[in-house]
């Protein structure tokens, strides 16, 4: 920012000061050399006033324009005095510089007023020594000074516009970064809520149930069941937390990779299609658990069957299917109704997903089993948390 | 899991019969029509039809049935929505019986 032409940074300030010093020395030398010998003392006095005014004005920043105005007025007064007394001394130079500096360094209205006054006084100054012939020359010098001032102000305006554009761009970048930070924070807050708040409150309810059962002398098996459920929820919450942390760190394994490994470990075929999109950790975990449960069921109830895991990322939904060709001998118990399938169905419902399970009539032998989970990409529950408990109980006393 | 736990707790309290369980707001409204209960314990975030919407429908169609909201955090903004929709009050899920 400080490198823009009109606001020299510290690295350029010494050059500016040196330039000013050289100008003043040249002005002083010219004044002394050119002024008539009888005016030399007065010329040096006028020059001294100019120098003091210039030094005073330069010490003040843009906010202190009145001090700048005073300094410039003193500077111009020295020049006008020289002009009024001696036609040869370069008083016109100080007047010209004062006009340029006034227009460039003062607020617009004050600058115009100051420059106008200096122009009038400069043009009239030769009349003080009865030299009307110098008036057109002074008017020309003032005109030249105005042209220089216009050029300087034009380049300054361009620089200011460039600086404003840069500032606007910077501020837009900063607000976009701030927006991203806020969105990221909200995502983290949502994930913490979805995982921890849900699993912890569910455990609280289960443990409260276990305590009530104990208080009322219930059978140990009933109490144990509640504790086992609470324990399973704690493990589940821990696993989801681990995955959420992995995902936030950006080192979570892609779901497709996880499913491919699961299928390979179970000697199942793996078919994938479509372009994967990122899933929230609870959703990814649900898909993984569904496939795991499907593979376990297939091994248990259809030993020796060919099992295929199909993952399809369609435009609007992710579909995951575990299909087996059925065992040579009918299984002793049907796979439906076990806790695994019930748990899977509950998980799916929480995500607004659909879980279809049942005999696979379309298979080659027509005796296989099929589990199919369809997870909408932006279902009705997309705006709400995917793992909050979906339940309500109606009661009458 | 929460629902089963609450059902167990209510059954142990005595004087309360749980007449129906619902997995989402739609099912809750249907269960109210079928069973005409005194009280509905309503979760807020559910698939298909959220707690506030279900509460509004139950209060409009069955003013006799009172709705009590169950929430994880008492300062959840959704609690206010449900109370505006006509819920009688709210309980946090960690409340003991």
XYZ file of N, CA and C in Angstrom, chain B residues 12-62:
153
model
N -42.011 -48.218 33.801
C -41.611 -48.503 35.179
C -42.169 -47.473 36.160
N -42.520 -46.283 35.655
C -42.983 -45.215 36.545
C -44.341 -45.554 37.157
N -45.205 -46.161 36.365
C -46.532 -46.490 36.873
C -47.500 -45.352 36.615
N -48.726 -45.699 36.309
C -49.732 -44.683 36.025
C -49.643 -44.149 34.610
N -48.685 -44.674 33.859
C -48.543 -44.213 32.469
C -48.562 -45.430 31.552
N -49.408 -45.380 30.534
C -49.391 -46.442 29.512
C -48.845 -45.841 28.235
N -47.842 -46.479 27.688
C -47.351 -46.043 26.377
C -48.221 -46.749 25.341
N -49.016 -45.973 24.609
C -49.961 -46.603 23.677
C -49.400 -46.716 22.263
N -48.371 -45.921 21.960
C -47.815 -46.015 20.609
C -46.411 -45.433 20.570
N -45.616 -45.927 19.611
C -44.282 -45.386 19.362
C -44.252 -44.938 17.904
N -43.581 -43.835 17.647
C -43.528 -43.337 16.265
C -42.093 -42.985 15.920
N -41.729 -43.232 14.657
C -40.344 -43.002 14.226
C -40.132 -41.599 13.677
N -41.222 -40.921 13.315
C -41.070 -39.545 12.822
C -42.367 -38.777 13.055
N -42.385 -37.521 12.632
C -43.536 -36.659 12.878
C -44.809 -37.176 12.233
N -44.675 -37.706 11.019
C -45.847 -38.247 10.304
C -46.484 -39.365 11.122
N -45.615 -40.278 11.572
C -46.126 -41.422 12.354
C -46.745 -40.946 13.659
N -46.156 -39.891 14.249
C -46.683 -39.373 15.513
C -48.108 -38.843 15.315
N -48.311 -38.091 14.217
C -49.646 -37.535 13.953
C -50.646 -38.680 13.729
N -50.199 -39.686 12.952
C -51.077 -40.837 12.685
C -51.402 -41.571 13.985
N -50.400 -41.702 14.875
C -50.612 -42.415 16.143
C -51.597 -41.652 17.033
N -51.556 -40.333 16.987
C -52.493 -39.523 17.782
C -53.920 -39.744 17.275
N -54.055 -39.792 15.950
C -55.389 -40.045 15.368
C -55.900 -41.419 15.824
N -55.004 -42.406 15.803
C -55.419 -43.781 16.106
C -55.686 -44.001 17.596
N -54.904 -43.350 18.472
C -54.960 -43.717 19.899
C -55.522 -42.623 20.815
N -55.648 -41.412 20.331
C -56.162 -40.299 21.112
C -55.495 -40.226 22.500
N -54.174 -40.083 22.545
C -53.499 -40.104 23.850
C -53.659 -38.779 24.600
N -53.324 -38.815 25.901
C -53.357 -37.580 26.703
C -52.128 -36.729 26.396
N -50.998 -37.420 26.291
C -49.732 -36.699 26.136
C -48.888 -37.320 25.026
N -48.218 -36.484 24.271
C -47.224 -36.953 23.300
C -45.871 -36.419 23.745
N -44.888 -37.306 23.865
C -43.503 -36.864 24.088
C -42.866 -36.763 22.714
N -42.428 -35.558 22.361
C -42.042 -35.302 20.973
C -40.562 -34.925 20.858
N -39.857 -35.680 20.003
C -38.485 -35.275 19.688
C -38.560 -34.147 18.664
N -37.471 -33.392 18.535
C -37.511 -32.238 17.630
C -37.024 -32.574 16.231
N -35.857 -33.223 16.156
C -35.271 -33.470 14.829
C -35.552 -34.890 14.384
N -36.411 -34.978 13.401
C -36.778 -36.303 12.884
C -36.868 -36.220 11.374
N -36.651 -37.356 10.708
C -36.804 -37.322 9.255
C -38.265 -37.090 8.870
N -38.485 -36.691 7.646
C -39.813 -36.471 7.028
C -40.589 -35.294 7.606
N -40.884 -35.333 8.921
C -41.705 -34.271 9.514
C -41.118 -33.986 10.886
N -40.615 -32.764 11.092
C -39.919 -32.501 12.354
C -40.898 -32.288 13.517
N -40.349 -32.185 14.721
C -41.161 -32.123 15.931
C -42.075 -30.915 15.985
N -41.565 -29.747 15.568
C -42.372 -28.526 15.636
C -43.576 -28.629 14.695
N -43.326 -29.164 13.486
C -44.414 -29.301 12.506
C -45.467 -30.290 13.026
N -44.983 -31.426 13.550
C -45.910 -32.439 14.065
C -46.707 -31.867 15.234
N -46.021 -31.079 16.098
C -46.707 -30.472 17.246
C -47.830 -29.548 16.767
N -47.517 -28.727 15.753
C -48.518 -27.785 15.228
C -49.733 -28.548 14.708
N -49.458 -29.640 13.981
C -50.583 -30.398 13.415
C -51.411 -31.068 14.504
N -50.730 -31.651 15.504
C -51.463 -32.340 16.579
C -52.310 -31.340 17.368
N -51.712 -30.156 17.670
C -52.443 -29.170 18.471
C -53.644 -28.613 17.690
N -53.493 -28.532 16.361
C -54.589 -27.987 15.554
C -55.703 -29.013 15.380
N -55.300 -30.284 15.166
C -56.321 -31.303 14.845
C -56.840 -32.030 16.085
N -56.002 -32.051 17.142
C -56.415 -32.765 18.377
C -56.059 -31.929 19.598
